[in-house]
Coordinates of C-alpha atoms and ligand atoms in Angstrom, one line a residue:
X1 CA 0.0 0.0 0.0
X2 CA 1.2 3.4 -0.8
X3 CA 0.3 7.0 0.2
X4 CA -0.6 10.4 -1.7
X5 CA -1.7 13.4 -0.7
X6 CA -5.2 15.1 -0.2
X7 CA -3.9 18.1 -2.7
X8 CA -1.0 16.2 -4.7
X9 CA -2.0 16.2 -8.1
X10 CA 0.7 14.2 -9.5
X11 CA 3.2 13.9 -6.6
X12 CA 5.2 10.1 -6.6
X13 CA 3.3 7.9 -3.8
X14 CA 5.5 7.2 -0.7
X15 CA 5.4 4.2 1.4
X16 CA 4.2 3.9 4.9
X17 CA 7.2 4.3 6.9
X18 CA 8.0 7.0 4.9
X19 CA 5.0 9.2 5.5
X20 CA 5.2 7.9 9.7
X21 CA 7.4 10.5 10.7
X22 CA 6.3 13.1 8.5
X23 CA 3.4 15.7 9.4
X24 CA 1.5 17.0 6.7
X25 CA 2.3 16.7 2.7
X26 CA 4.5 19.1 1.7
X27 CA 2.1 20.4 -0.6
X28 CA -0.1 21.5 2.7
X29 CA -2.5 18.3 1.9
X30 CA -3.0 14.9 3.9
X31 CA -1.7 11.7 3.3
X32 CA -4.3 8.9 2.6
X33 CA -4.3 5.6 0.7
X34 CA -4.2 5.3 -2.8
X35 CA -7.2 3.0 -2.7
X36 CA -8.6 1.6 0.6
X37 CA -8.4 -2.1 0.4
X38 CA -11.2 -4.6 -0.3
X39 CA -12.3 -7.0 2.1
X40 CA -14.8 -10.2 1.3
X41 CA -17.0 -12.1 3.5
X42 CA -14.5 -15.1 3.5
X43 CA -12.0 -12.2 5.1
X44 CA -14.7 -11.3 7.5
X45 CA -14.6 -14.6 9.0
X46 CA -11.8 -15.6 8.5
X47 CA -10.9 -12.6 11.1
X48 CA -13.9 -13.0 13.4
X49 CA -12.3 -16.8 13.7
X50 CA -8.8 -14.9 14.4
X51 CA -10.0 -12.7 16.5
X52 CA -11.6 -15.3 19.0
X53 CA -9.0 -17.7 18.9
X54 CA -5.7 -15.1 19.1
X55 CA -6.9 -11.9 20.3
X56 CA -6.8 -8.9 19.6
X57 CA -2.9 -7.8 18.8
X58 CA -4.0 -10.7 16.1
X59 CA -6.8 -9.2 14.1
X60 CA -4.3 -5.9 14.3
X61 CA -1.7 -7.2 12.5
X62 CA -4.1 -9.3 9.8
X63 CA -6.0 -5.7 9.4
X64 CA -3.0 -3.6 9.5
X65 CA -0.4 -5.6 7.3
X66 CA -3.6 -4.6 4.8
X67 CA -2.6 -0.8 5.2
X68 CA 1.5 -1.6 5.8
X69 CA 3.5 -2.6 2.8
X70 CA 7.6 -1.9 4.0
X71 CA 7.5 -3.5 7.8
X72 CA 8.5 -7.5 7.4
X73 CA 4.8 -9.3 8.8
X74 CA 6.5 -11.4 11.7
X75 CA 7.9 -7.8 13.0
X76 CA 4.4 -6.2 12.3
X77 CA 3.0 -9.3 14.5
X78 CA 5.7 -8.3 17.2
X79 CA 4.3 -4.5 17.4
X80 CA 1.0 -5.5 17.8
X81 CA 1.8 -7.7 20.8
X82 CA 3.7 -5.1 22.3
X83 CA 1.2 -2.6 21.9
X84 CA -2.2 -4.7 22.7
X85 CA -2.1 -7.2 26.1
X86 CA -3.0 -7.1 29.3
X87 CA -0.2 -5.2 30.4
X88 CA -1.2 -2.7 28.2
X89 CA -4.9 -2.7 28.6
X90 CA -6.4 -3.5 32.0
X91 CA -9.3 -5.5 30.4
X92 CA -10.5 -8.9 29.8
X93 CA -10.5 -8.5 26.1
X94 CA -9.7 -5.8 24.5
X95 CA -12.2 -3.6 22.7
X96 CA -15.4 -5.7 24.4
X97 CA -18.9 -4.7 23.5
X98 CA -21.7 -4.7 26.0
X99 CA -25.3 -4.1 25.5
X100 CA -26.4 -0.2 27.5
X101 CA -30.0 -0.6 26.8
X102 CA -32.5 -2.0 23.9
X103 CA -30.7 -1.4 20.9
X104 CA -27.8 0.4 22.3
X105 CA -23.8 -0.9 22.9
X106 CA -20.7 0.5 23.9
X107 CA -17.8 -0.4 22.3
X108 CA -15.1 -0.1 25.6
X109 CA -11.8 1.7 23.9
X110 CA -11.1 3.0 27.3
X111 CA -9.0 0.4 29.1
X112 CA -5.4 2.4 28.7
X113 CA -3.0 3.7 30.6
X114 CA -4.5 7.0 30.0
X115 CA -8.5 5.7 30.1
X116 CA -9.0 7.6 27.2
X117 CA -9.9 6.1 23.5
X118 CA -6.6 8.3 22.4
X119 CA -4.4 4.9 24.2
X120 CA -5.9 2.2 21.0
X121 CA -3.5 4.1 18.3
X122 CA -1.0 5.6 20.4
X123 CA -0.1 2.9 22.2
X124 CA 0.3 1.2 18.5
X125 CA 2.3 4.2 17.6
X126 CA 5.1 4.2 20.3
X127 CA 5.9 0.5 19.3
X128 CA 5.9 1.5 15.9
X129 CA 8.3 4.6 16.4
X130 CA 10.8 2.6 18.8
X131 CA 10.5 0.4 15.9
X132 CA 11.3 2.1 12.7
X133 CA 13.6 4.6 14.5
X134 CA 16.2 1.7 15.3
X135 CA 15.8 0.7 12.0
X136 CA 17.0 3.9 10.4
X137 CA 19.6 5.0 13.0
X138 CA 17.4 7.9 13.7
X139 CA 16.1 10.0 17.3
X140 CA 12.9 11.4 18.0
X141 CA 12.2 14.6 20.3
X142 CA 8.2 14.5 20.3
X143 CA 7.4 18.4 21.1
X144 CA 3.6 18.6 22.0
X145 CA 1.0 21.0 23.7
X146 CA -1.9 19.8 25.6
X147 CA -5.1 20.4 27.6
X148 CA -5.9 17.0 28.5
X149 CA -6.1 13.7 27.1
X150 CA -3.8 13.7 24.3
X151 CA -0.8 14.1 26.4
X152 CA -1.1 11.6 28.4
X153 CA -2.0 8.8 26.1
X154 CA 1.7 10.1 23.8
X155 CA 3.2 10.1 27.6
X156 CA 2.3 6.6 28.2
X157 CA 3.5 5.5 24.8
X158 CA 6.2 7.1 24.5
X159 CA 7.3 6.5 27.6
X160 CA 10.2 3.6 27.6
X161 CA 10.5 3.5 23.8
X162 CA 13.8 4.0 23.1
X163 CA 14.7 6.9 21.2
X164 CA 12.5 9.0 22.1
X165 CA 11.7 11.6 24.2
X166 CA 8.8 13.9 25.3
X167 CA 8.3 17.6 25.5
X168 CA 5.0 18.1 26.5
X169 CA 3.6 21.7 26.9
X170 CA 0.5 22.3 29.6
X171 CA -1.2 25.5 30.6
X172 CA -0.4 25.5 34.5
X173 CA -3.4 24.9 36.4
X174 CA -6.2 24.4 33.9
X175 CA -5.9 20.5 33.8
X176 CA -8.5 18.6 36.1
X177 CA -6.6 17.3 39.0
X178 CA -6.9 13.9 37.6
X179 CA -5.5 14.4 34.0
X180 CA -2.4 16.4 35.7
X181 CA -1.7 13.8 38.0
X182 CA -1.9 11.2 35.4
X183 CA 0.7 13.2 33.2
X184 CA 3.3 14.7 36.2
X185 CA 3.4 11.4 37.7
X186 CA 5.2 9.8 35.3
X187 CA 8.5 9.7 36.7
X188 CA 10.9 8.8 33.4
X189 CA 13.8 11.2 32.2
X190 CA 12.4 10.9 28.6
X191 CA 9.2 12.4 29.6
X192 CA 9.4 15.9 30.3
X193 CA 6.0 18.1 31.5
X194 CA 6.3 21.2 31.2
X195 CA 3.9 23.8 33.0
X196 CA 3.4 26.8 31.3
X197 CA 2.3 30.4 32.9
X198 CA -0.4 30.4 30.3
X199 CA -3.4 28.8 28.3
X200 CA -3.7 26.2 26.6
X201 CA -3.1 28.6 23.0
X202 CA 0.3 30.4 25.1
X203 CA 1.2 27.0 24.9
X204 CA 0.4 25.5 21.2
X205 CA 2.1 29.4 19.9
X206 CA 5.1 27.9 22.0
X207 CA 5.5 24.6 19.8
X208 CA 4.9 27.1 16.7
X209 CA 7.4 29.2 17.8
X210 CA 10.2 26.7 18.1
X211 CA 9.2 24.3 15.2
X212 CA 9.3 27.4 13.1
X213 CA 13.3 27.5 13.6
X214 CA 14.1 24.9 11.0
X215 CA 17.5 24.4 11.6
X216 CA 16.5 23.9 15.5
X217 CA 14.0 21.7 14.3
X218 CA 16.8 19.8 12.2
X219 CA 19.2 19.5 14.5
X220 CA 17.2 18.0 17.3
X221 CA 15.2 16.1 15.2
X222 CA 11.6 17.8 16.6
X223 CA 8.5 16.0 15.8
X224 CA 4.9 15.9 16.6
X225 CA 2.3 12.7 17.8
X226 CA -0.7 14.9 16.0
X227 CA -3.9 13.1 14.9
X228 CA -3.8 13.6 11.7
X229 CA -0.7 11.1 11.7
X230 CA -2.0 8.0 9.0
X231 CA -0.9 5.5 11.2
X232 CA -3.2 6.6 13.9
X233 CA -6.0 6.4 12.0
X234 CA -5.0 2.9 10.4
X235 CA -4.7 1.3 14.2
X236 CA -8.3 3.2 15.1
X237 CA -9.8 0.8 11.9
X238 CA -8.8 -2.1 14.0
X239 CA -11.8 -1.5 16.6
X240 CA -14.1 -0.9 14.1
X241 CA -13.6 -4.6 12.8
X242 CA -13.1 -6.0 16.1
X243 CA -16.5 -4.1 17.3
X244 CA -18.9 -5.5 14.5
X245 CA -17.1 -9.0 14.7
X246 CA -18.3 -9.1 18.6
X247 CA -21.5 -8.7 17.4
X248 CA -21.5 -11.4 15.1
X249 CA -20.8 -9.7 11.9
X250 CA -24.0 -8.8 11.0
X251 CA -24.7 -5.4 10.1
X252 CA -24.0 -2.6 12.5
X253 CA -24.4 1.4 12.7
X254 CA -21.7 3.0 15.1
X255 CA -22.5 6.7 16.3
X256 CA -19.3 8.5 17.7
X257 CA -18.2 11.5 19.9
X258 CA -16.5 13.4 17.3
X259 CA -13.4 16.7 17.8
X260 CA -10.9 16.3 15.0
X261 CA -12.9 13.8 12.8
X262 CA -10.3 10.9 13.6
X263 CA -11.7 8.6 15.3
X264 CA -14.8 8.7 13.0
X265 CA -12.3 8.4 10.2
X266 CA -11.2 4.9 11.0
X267 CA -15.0 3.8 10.7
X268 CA -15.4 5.6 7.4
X269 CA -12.2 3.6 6.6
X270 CA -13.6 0.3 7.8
X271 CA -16.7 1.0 5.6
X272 CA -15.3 1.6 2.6
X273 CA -13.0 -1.6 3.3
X274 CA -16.5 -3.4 2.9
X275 CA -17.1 -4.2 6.2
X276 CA -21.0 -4.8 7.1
X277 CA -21.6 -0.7 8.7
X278 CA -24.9 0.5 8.2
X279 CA -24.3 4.3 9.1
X280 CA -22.0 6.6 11.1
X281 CA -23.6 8.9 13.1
X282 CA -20.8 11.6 14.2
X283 CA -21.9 13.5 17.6
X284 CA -20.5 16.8 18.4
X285 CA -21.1 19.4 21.8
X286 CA -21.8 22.6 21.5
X287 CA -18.9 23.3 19.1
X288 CA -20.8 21.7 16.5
X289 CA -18.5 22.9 13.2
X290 CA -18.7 19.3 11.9
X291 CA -22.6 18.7 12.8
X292 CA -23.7 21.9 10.7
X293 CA -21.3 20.9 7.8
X294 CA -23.6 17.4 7.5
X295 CA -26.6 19.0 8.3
X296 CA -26.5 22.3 6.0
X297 CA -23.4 21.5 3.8
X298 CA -21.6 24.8 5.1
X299 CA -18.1 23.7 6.8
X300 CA -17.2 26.5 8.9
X301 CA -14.2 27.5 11.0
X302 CA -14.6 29.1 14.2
X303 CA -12.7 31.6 15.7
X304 CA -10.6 30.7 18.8
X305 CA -12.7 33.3 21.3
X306 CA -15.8 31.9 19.7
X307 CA -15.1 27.7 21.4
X308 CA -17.1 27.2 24.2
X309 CA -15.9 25.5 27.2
X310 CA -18.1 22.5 27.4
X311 CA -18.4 19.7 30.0
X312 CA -17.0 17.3 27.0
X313 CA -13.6 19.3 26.6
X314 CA -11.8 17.0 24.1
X315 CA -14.6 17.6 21.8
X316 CA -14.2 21.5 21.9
X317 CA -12.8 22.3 18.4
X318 CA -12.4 25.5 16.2
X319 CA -12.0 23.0 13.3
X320 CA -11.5 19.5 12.5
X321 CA -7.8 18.6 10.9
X322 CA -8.8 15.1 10.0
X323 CA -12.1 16.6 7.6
X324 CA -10.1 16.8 4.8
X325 CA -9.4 13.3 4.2
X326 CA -13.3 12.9 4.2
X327 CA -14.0 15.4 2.0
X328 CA -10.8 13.6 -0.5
X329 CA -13.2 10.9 -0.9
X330 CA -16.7 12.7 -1.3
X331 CA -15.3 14.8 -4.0
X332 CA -14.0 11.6 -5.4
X333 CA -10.7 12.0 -4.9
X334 CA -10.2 15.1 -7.0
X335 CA -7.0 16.6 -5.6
X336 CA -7.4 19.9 -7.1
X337 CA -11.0 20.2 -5.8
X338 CA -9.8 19.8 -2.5
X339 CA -6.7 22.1 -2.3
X340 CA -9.1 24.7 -3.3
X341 CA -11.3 24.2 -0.5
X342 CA -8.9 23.7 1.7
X343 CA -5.8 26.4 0.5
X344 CA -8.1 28.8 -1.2
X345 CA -11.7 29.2 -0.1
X346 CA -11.6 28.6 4.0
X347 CA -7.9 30.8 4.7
X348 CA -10.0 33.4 2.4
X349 CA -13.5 33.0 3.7
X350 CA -13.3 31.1 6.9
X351 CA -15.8 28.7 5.5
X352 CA -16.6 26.5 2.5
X353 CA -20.3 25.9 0.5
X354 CA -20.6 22.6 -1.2
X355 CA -24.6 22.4 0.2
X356 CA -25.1 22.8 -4.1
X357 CA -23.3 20.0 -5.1
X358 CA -24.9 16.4 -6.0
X359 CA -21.7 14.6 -3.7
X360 CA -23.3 16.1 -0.9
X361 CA -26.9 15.5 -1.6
X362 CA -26.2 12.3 -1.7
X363 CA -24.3 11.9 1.1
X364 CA -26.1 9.6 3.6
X365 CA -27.1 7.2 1.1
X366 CA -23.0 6.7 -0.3
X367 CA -21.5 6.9 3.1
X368 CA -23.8 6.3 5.7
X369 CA -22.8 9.2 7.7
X370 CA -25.4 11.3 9.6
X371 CA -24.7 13.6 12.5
X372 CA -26.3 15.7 15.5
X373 CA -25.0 18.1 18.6
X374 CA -25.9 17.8 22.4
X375 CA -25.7 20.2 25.1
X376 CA -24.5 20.1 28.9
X377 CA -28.2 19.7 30.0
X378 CA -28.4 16.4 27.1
X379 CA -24.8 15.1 28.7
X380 CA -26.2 15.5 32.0
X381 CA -29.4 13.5 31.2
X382 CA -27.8 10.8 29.2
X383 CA -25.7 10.0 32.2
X384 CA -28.1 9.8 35.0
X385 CA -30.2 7.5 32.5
X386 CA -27.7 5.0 31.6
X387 CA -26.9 5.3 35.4
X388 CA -30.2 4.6 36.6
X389 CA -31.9 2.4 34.3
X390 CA -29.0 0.2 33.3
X391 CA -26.4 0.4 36.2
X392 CA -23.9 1.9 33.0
X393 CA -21.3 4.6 33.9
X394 CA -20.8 6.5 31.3
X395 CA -18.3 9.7 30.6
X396 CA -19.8 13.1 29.3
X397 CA -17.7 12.4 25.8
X398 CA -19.2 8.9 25.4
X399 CA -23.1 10.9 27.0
X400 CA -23.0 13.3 23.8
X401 CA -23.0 10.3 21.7
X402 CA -25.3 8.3 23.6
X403 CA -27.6 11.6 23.2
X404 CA -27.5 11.8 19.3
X405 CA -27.5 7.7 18.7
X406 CA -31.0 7.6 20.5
X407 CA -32.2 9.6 17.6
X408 CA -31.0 7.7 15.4
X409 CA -31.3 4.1 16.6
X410 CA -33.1 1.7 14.2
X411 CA -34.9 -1.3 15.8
X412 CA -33.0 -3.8 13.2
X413 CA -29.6 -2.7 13.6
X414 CA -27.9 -2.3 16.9
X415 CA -26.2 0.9 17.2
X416 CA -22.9 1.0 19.0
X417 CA -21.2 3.8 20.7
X418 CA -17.3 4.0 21.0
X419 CA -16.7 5.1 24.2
X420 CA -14.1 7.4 24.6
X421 CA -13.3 7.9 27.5
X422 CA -13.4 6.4 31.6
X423 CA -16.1 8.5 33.8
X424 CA -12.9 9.0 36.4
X425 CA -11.3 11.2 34.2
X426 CA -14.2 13.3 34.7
X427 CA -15.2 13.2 38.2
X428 CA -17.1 16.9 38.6
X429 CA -19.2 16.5 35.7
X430 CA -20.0 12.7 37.0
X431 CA -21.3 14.2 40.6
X432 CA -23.2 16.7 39.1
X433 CA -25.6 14.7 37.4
X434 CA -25.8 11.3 39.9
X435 CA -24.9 13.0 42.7
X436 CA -21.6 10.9 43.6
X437 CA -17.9 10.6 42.4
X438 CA -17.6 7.7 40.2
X439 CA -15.8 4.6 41.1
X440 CA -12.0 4.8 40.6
X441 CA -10.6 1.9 38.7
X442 CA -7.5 0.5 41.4
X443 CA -5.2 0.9 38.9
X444 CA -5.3 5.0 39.6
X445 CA -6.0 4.7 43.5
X446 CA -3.9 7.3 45.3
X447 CA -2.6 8.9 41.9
X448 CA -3.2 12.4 43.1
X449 CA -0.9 11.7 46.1
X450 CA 2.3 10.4 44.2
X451 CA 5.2 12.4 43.5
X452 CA 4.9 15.1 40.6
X453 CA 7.4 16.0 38.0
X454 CA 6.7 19.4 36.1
X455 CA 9.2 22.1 34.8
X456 CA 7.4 25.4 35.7
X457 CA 7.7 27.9 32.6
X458 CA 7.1 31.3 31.3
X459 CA 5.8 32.0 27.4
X460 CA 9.8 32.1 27.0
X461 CA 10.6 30.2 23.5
X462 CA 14.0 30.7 24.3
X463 CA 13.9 28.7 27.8
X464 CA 11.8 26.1 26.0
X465 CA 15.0 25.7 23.6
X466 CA 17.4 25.2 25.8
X467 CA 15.8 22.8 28.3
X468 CA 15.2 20.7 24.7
X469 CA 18.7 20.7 24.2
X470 CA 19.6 19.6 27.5
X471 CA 17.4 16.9 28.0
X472 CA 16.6 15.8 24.1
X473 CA 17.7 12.2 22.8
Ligands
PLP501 C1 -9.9 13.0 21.4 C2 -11.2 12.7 22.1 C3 -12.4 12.8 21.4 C4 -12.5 13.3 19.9 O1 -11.8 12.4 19.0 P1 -11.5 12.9 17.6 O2 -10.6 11.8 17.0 O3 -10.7 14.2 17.7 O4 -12.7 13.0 16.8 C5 -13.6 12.4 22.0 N1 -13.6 12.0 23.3 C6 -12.4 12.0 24.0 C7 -12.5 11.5 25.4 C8 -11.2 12.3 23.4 O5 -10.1 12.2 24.2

């Protein structure tokens, strides 16, 4: 399998190693597939045999080797183990499915180290770097900013891989309790937190700041674990397949708290591959960008003053960085047609229009996808009702989709939601609609109490620099 870009019109096709440590396309565009591959029934189960008889890290490397073309198979196979077992994942089987009321699963992604859906790739991805790193003599200094869950998922990857090392920017202060603890506990010299006198924005302008010095950027071989990287999205197909082979293989609708439009992505992915989904129902919060694109055919960028602070913060987006990729295939694949979109029309207009075309009037029927918003009040009510009536604790990420999947639930096809994340990591909101703090998993007992490892920082790019040239690999 080889790669080309969103906007590439008639760039050569790189392998997938090569785009793994790349960002975006240098012509500004995405890397996808060239074509997504084909799976048959006989496939189907043939992996739903697979998958109960070897596990998980099995049906990984059958799906993945699909997407992977330059990694040998019995080293693939190795990566996969590493990444997916009970060390790993503190679960009985990994990516389980259990019914939350008539109708209605939940796909459980959230057995990480970071109890967040964000551990399924990322874990995958650390493996993978360690991996291909050694393989071509190279060093990796991830440089990151974060307000929550997607520093601590590249922390716990990262962490151990050799190679590598973290630089992980946080806005001092504004993390729950829980998510800081989880990230300034981590006591390994490769990890590095780094509090910043600022918000969350202080810090990403931080990582702008330095990755703009290119020769700084060369010479301590700076990186980034963002989620538009492929190889994320390739692991996140895996629990797709694994979700509709619990339930038997027949066919399935999955409805899915969506931010960035990547975890979403992997079930587009899976559906194109030919596996039996009937729709994708994409949920947002209050920053609905992506809801009103599906509902009016308007995409529309937001400003940064104009995000809301929701009680689902990792769905609290301006604009959603995996779209594009989507919108690659719903143009059918015309390359020009989406670097106009993308390069011209939304830095020009903040938005795009393409409610007049036929590829979006048609939209539901060729890709099944479908979408709808909730609100604090919806998250709220979702909670106490899965709480109440079915003994389920869910988190407010995994309530918005719970909210918009009752509206779309057919009585023929069961409807699963991936959950995203634990309820733990979000005690307040939990107490404010039940009444109590949620149970806390043993593997975090006493987190808050152990010893904390932070660097505290000003907006100082300078400072940043030379700590990341003491302490980089
Ligand atoms: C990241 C995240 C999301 C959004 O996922 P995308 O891939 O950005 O769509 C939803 N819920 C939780 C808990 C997350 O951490």
């Amino acid at each position: 399998m080889r790669y080309v870009s969103t906007r590439a019109v008639e760039a050569e096709p790189l392998g997938f190693t090569d785009i793994l440590l790349e960002g975006l396309a240098p012509d500004g565009g995405l890397f996808v597939p060239e074509h997504y591959p084909r799976v048959d029934q006989a496939t189907v189960s043939a992996w739903s045999e697979l998958l109960e008889r070897d596990g998980y890290a099995a049906l990984a490397h059958a799906v993945l080797s699909l997407f992977i073309g330059d990694i040998p198979s019995d080293d693939l196979l190795g990566i996969c183990q590493r990444a997916y077992n009970r060390d790993v994942f503190a679960a009985d089987q990994i990516v389980g499915v259990s019914p939350l009321d008539s109708g209605l699963w939940l796909a459980h992604l959230s057995d990480g180290p970071s109890a967040a859906f964000k551990d399924m790739a990322m874990q995958f991805l650390g493996q993978l770097f360690e991996y291909e790193l050694a393989r071509r003599g190279r060093v990796l200094n991830i440089l990151g900013a974060t307000s929550g869950d997607t520093g601590s998922s590249a922390e716990y990857a990262m962490s151990g891989r050799r190679g590598v090392r973290v630089f992980m920017l946080t806005p001092a202060g504004r993390m729950t309790p829980f998510q800081q603890a989880q990230m300034y506990s981590l006591d390994d010299p490769a990890i590095v937190n780094i509090a910043v006198d600022g918000v969350f924005d202080d810090c990403q302008d931080l990582v702008k700041e330095v990755s703009a010095d290119l020769e700084f950027k060369r010479r301590f071989h700076l990186g980034a674990v963002n989620s538009i990287n492929w190889a994320r999205v390739a692991a996140q197909v895996v629990y797709y397949v694994a979700a509709c082979l619990r339930l038997g293989g027949t066919p399935v609708s999955f409805c899915v708290p969506t931010g960035n439009f990547g975890n979403i992505l992997a079930g587009h992915v899976a559906r194109q591959m030919g596996l039996p989904i009937k729709e994708l129902v994409l949920a947002t919060n209050e920053n609905n960008v992506l809801d009103e694109f599906f509902r009016s055919g308007v995409y529309r960028v937001r400003a940064t003053a104009d995000v809301v602070a929701t009680s689902s913060p990792s769905m609290d987006i301006s604009k959603a960085s995996n779209f594009e990729r989507f919108v690659f295939d719903l143009l059918g694949r015309d390359a020009a047609a989406v670097g106009r979109l993308f390069a011209d029309d939304l830095p020009g207009r903040g938005f795009f229009d393409l409610s007049g075309r036929p590829e979006f009037a048609t939209i539901r029927q060729r890709f099944g996808l479908a979408s709808g918003s909730s609100t604090h009040a919806d998250r709220l009510a979702a909670i106490r009702q899965a709480w109440n009536d079915d003994g389920v604790l869910i988190d407010p990420h995994t309530a918005d989709a719970v909210t918009v999947a009752r509206r779309f639930a057919e009585p023929d096809v069961p409807m699963i939601v991936t959950e995203t994340a634990l309820p733990v990591k979000f005690a307040a909101t939990i107490e404010e609609a039940i009444g109590r703090q949620p149970d806390r998993p043993a593997r975090f007992a006493g987190l808050e109490d152990r010893p904390q490892h932070v660097i505290q920082m000003g907006k100082d790019a300078e400072a940043l620099k030379s700590l990341i040239a003491q302490r980089a690999a």
